[in-house]
XYZ file of C-alpha atoms in Angstrom:
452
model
C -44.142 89.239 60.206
C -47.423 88.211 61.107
C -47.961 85.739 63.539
C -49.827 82.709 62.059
C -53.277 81.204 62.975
C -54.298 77.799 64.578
C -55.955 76.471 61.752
C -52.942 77.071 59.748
C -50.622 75.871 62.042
C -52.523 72.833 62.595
C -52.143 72.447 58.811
C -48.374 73.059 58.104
C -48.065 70.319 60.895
C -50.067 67.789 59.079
C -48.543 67.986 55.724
C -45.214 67.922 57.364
C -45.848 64.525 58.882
C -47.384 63.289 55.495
C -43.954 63.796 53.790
C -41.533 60.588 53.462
C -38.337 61.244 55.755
C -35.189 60.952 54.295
C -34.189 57.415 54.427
C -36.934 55.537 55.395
C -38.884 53.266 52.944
C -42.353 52.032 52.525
C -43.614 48.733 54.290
C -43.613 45.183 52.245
C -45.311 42.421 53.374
C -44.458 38.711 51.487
C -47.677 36.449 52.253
C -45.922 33.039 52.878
C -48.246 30.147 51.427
C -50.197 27.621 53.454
C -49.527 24.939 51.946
C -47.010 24.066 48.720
C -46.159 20.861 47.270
C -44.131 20.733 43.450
C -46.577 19.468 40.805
C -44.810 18.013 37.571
C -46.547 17.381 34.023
C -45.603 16.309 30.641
C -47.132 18.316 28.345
C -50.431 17.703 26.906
C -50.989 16.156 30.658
C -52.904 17.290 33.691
C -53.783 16.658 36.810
C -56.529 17.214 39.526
C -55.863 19.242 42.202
C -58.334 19.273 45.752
C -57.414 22.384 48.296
C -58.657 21.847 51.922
C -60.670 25.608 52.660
C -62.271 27.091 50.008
C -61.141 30.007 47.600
C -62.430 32.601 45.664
C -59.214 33.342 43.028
C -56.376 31.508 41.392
C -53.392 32.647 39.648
C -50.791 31.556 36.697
C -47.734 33.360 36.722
C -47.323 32.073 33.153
C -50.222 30.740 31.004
C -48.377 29.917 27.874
C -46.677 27.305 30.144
C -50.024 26.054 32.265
C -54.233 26.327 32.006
C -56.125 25.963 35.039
C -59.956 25.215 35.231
C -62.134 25.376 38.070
C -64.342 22.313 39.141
C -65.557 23.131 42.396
C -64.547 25.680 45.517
C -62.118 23.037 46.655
C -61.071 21.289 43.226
C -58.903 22.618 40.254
C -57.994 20.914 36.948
C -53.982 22.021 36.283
C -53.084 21.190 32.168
C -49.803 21.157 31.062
C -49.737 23.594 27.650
C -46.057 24.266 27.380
C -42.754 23.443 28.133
C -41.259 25.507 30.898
C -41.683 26.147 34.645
C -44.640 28.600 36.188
C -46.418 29.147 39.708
C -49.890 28.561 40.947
C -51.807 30.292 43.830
C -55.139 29.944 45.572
C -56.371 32.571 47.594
C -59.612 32.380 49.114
C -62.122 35.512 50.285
C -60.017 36.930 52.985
C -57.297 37.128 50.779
C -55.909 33.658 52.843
C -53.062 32.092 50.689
C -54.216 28.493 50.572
C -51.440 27.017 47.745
C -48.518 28.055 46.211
C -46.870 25.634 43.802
C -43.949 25.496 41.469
C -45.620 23.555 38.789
C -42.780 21.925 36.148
C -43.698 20.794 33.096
C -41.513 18.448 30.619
C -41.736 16.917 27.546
C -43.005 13.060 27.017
C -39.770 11.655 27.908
C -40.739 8.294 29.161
C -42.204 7.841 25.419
C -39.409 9.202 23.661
C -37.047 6.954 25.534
C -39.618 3.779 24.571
C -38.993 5.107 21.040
C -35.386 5.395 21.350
C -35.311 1.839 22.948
C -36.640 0.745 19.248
C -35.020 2.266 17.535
C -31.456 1.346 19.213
C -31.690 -1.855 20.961
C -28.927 -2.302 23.519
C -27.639 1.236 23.185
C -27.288 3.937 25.967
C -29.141 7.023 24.767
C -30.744 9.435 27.597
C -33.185 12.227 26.825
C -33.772 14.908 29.338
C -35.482 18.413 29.436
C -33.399 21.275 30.123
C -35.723 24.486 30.114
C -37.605 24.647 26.899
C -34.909 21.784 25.141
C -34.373 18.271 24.765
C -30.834 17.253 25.500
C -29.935 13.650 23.456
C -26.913 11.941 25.827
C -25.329 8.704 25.493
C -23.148 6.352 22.659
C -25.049 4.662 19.490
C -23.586 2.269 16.950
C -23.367 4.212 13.832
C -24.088 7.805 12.498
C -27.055 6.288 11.083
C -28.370 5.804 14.606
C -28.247 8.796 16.047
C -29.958 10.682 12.725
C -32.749 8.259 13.347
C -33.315 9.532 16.798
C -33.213 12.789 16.493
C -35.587 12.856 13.810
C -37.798 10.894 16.453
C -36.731 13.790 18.957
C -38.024 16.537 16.559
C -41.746 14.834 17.056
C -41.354 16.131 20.425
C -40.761 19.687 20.341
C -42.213 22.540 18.717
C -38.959 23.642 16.842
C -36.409 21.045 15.892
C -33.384 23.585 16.646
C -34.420 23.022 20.303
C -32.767 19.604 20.357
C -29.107 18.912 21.356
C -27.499 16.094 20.045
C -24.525 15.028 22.353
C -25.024 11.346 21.210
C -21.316 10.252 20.610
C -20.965 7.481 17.772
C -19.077 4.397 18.954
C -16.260 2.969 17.344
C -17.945 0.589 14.119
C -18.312 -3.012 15.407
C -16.311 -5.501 12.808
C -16.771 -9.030 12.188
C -13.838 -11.481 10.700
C -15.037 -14.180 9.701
C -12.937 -17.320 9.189
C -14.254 -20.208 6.911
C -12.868 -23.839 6.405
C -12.882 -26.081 3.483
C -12.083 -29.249 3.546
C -12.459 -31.554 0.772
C -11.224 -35.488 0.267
C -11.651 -37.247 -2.741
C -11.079 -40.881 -2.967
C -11.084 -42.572 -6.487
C -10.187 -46.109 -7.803
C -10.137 -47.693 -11.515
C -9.737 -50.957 -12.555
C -9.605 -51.617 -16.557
C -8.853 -54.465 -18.566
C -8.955 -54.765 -22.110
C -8.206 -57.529 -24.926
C -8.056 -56.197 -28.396
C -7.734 -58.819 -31.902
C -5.686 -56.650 -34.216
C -5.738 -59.081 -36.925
C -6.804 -62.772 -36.849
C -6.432 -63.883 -40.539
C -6.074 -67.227 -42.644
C -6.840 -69.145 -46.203
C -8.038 -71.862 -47.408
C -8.313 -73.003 -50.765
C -8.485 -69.441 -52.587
C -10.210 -67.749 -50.192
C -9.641 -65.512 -46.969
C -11.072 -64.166 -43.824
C -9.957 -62.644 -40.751
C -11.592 -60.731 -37.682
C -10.467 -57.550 -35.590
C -12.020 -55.747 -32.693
C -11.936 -55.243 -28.875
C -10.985 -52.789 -26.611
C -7.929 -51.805 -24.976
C -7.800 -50.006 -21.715
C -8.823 -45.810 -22.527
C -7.026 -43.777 -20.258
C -3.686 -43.293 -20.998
C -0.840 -45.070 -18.348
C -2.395 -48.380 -18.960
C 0.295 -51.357 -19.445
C -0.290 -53.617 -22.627
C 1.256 -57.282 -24.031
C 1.575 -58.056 -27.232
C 1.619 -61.275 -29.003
C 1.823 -62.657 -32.485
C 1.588 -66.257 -34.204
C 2.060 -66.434 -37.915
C 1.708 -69.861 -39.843
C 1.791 -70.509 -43.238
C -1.536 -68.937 -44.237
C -2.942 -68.134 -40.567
C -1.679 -65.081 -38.713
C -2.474 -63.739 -35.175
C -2.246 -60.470 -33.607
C -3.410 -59.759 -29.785
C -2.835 -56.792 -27.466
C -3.847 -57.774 -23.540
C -4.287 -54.135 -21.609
C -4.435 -53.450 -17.951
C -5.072 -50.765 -16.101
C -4.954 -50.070 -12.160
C -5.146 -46.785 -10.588
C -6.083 -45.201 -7.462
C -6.065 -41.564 -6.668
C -6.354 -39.004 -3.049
C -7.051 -35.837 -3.748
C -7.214 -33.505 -0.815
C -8.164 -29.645 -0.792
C -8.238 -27.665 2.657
C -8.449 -23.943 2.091
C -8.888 -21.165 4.787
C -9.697 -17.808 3.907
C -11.067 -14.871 6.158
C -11.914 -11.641 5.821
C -13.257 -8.356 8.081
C -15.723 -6.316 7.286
C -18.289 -3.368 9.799
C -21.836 -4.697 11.007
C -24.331 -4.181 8.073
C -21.560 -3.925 5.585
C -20.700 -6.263 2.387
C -17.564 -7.850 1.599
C -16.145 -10.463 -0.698
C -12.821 -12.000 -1.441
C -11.230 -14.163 -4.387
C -8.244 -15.395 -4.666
C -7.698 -17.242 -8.128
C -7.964 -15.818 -11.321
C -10.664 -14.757 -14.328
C -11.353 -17.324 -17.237
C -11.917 -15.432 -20.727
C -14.644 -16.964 -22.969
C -16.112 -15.659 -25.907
C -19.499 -14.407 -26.045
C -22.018 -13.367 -29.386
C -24.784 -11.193 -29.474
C -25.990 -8.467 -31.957
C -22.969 -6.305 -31.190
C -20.767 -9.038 -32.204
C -18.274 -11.815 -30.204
C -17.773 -9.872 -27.283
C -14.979 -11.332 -24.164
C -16.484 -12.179 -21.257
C -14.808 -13.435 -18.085
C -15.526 -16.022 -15.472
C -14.370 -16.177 -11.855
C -12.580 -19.173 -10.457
C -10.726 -20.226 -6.931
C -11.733 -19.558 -3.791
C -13.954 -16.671 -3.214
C -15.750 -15.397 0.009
C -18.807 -13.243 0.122
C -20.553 -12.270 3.291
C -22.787 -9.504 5.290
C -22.896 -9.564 8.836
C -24.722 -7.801 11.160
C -24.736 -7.857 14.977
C -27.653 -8.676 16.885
C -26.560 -7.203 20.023
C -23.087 -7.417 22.260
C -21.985 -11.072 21.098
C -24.950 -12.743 18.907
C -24.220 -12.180 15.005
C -26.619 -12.818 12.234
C -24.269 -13.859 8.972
C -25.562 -13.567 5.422
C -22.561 -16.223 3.737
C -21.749 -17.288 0.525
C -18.426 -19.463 -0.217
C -16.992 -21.239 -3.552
C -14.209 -23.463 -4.338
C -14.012 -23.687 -8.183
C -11.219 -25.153 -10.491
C -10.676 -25.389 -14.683
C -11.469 -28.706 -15.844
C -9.709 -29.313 -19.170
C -10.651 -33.476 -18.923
C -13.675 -33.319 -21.562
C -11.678 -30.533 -23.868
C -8.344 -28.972 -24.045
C -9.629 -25.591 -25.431
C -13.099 -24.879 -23.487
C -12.520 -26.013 -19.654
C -15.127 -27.009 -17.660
C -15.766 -25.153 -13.942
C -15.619 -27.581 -10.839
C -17.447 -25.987 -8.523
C -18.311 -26.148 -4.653
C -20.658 -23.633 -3.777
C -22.810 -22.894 -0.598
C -25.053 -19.804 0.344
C -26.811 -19.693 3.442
C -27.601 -17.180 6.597
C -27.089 -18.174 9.916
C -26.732 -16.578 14.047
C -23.843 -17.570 15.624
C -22.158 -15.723 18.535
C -18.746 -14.637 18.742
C -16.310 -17.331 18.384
C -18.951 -19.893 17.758
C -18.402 -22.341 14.592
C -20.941 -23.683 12.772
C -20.988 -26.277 9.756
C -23.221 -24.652 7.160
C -22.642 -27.430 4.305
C -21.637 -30.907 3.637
C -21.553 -33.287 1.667
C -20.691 -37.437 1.267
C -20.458 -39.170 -2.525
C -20.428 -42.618 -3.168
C -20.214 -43.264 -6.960
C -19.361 -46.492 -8.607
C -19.808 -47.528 -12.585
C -18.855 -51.290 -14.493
C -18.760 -50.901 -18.209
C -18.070 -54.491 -20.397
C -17.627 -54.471 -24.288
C -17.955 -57.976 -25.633
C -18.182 -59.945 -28.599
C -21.801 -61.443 -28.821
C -21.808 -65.529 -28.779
C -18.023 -66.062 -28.227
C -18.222 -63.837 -25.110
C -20.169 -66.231 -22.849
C -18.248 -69.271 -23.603
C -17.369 -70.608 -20.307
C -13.376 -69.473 -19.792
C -12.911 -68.740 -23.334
C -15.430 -66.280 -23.894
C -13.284 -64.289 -21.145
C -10.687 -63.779 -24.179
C -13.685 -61.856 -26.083
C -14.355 -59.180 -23.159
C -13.509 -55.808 -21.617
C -13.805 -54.862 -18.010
C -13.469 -51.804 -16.544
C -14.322 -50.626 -13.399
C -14.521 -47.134 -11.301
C -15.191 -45.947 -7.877
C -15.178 -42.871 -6.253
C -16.045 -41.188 -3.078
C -15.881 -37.478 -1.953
C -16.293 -36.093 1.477
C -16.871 -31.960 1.794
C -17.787 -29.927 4.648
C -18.072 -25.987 5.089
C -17.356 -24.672 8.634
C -17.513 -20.647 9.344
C -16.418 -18.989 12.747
C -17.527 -15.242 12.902
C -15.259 -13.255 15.520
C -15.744 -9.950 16.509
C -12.491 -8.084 15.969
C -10.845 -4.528 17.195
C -8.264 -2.938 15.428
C -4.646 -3.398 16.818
C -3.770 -0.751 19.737
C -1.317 1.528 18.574
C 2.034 1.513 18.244
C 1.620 -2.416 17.714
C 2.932 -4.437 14.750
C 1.509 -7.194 13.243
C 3.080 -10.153 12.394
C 3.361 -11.256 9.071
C 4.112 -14.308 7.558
C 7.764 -13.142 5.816
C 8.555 -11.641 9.849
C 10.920 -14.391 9.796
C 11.911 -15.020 6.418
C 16.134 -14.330 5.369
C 17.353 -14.107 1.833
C 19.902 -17.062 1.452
C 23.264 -15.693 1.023
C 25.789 -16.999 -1.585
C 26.780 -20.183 -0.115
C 23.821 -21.279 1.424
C 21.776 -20.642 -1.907
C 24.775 -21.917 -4.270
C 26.546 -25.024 -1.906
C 23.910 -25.550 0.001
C 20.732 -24.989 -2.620
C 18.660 -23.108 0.201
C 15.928 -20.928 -0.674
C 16.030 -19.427 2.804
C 18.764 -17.992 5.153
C 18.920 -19.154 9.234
C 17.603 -16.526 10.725
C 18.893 -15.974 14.641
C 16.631 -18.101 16.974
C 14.840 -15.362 18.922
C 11.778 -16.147 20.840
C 8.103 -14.957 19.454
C 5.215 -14.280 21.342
C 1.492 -16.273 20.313
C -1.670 -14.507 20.738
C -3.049 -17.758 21.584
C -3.417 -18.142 25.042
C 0.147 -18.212 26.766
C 2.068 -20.236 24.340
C 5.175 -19.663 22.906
C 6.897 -20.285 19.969
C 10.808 -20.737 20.255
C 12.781 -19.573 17.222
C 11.239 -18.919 13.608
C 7.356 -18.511 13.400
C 5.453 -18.147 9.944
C 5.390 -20.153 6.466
C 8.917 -21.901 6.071
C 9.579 -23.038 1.984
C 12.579 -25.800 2.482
């Protein structure tokens, strides 16, 4: 072998210390920044940013996310383009780190929550921004609600698949709404009547006679009767009176439930047929009567309702004819905001109605005391006193497993000898002792509607 040279000695050794040993890696330095501070932005947003040295080169990890634009040496305009998160640097000529900063930037959640604040008054909806999504939290009233908001939402991202609903719908708020009438009607008549069936007599070969008056015209009236017959003259009186006074009282109660923003009526009476005629022919048509209940509530907020109402009391009137009745109605329609548990008198009404009526005989009937014999009185008065009072209650279904009471609860079927000795329509039940919702009273023995 021959032996080898300097030079190439020299050069073997060289490249040998050029190669990488086994195990050892190359060096890495991480430049730690000067300064840092987080810088957030809603998009569309930006923000001025002043560094303390001068530099020479900035950097955006991700420019679909932010744009920066350079004002001066020391100042840098930072715009929020995208949803996301990205990083900013400033270097300057020595290759100095002067800023490094996680820059954030979210959608316009302060004016999507102003929106949602519209749009659901009272209700606890939350928007955040989770990456490049908008995340909907919280309860709302109704499915109708939450669809609004979301479609608000959509205005705020690029592609509506990026928002999340988790909006849970509450339970539907329901109104009952309870509604008194009371009605008194006071009414007094006073009739008297003198009717001449026949006054006759002759003389010589002639005639005459007279008949007229009035008796009383409703029927119950008490009458006298008299007759005088001599020779030629005969006489023939009736003498009617009539005295009556009447108290008519109506209270009815009915209530009904219905959701917030939802319609409801209630009758309960019947349907009057009458006939109809148009081109087509007669045709049937049919008229409500009784006591009916129509109403739309809608709740303001927790406790304040706004109530849309409309109550009747009607009744058949068969006093002017016995084949086509007259309606007798008492009607009121009104809107009104109450709170929960608040009543509220939404009609009423006081009648004072009197009427004289005399028939007389001209001439004969003013006679001083005589001419009394030749008139008919009669005399009516009435008064009527109504008034309309509505309590709207917000209500929750019963909790489960609970029964409500009923009004037959306590009702037992007579048995033999209590229906047939006895003439009960109802059995004893045994005394037991029954709970009231109302406050903490109690009721001992039977509760509910007892026929005797």
């Amino acid at each position: 072998m021959k032996p080898l040279s300097l030079a190439t000695a020299l050069a073997a050794a060289a490249f040998t210390l050029a190669l990488p040993l086994p195990g050892r890696l190359a060096a890495l330095e991480l430049v730690a920044p000067e300064t840092g501070s987080d810088v957030s932005l809603v998009v569309g947003t930006g923000q001025l940013i002043k560094v303390d040295d001068d530099f020479s080169s900035l950097f955006v990890a991700n420019p679909e996310v932010a744009d920066v634009e350079v004002k001066s040496p020391r100042l840098l305009y930072l715009t929020g383009v995208g949803v996301g998160e990205t990083t900013l640097f400033a270097v300057d000529d020595k290759d100095t780190v002067l800023m490094s900063s996680k820059i954030r930037v979210t959608h316009n959640i302060g004016a999507l929550q102003a929106g949602i604040a519209k749009l659901a008054p009272g209700q606890r909806v939350q928007a955040t921004t989770v990456d490049q999504s908008l995340v909907l939290t919280g309860s709302v009233a109704d499915p109708e609600q939450a669809q609004n908001i979301v479609q608000v939402a959509n205005q705020f991202v690029d592609d509506p698949a990026r928002v999340v609903n988790r909006m849970s719908v509450a339970a539907p708020v329901q109104v009952n709404l309870q509604v008194r009438i009371a009605e008194v009607s006071r009414n007094v008549d006073r009739q008297l009547g003198i009717q001449w069936n026949a006054i006759s007599g002759q003389i010589g070969g002639s005639r005459f006679g007279f008949v007229g008056g009035r008796g009383v015209s409703d029927p119950g009236g008490f009458s006298g009767v008299g007759s005088l017959a001599r020779g030629s003259f005969n006489l023939d009186v009736v003498l009617s009176a009539l005295a009556e006074e009447g108290l008519v009282t109506i209270m009815a109660e009915p209530n009904l439930t219905a959701r917030s923003g939802e319609a409801a009526s209630f009758l309960a009476g019947g349907e009057y047929p009458y006939a109809t005629v148009s081109d087509n022919g007669t045709n049937v048509a049919f008229k409500n009567y009784g006591i009916g209940l129509n109403f739309t509530p809608t709740v303001v907020d927790g406790s304040h309702i706004s109530l849309k109402i409309g109550t009747e009391v009607s009744e058949l009137d068969f006093r002017h004819s016995s084949d086509t009745p007259a309606i007798v109605a008492r009607r009121a329609e009104t809107t009104v905001d109450l709170a929960s548990g608040q009543s509220f008198a939404i009609a009423g009404l006081m009648q004072n109605s009197s009427a004289q009526n005399a028939t007389k005989l001209p001439g004969l009937a003013s006679v001083p005391v005589l001419g009394a014999l030749f008139r008919s009185h009669a005399f009516k008065r009435g008064q009527s006193e109504l008034v309309i009072i509505v309590t709207p209650i917000l209500a929750k279904p019963a909790s489960n497993g609970r029964r409500i009471a009923t009004p037959l609860d306590s009702y037992v079927p007579p048995n033999d000898v209590e229906r047939i000795l006895l003439g009960r329509f109802q059995g004893t039940p045994k005394a037991r002792e029954v709970s009231s919702r109302l406050g903490q009273r109690r009721l001992a023995g039977p509760s509910g509607f007892v026929f005797k």
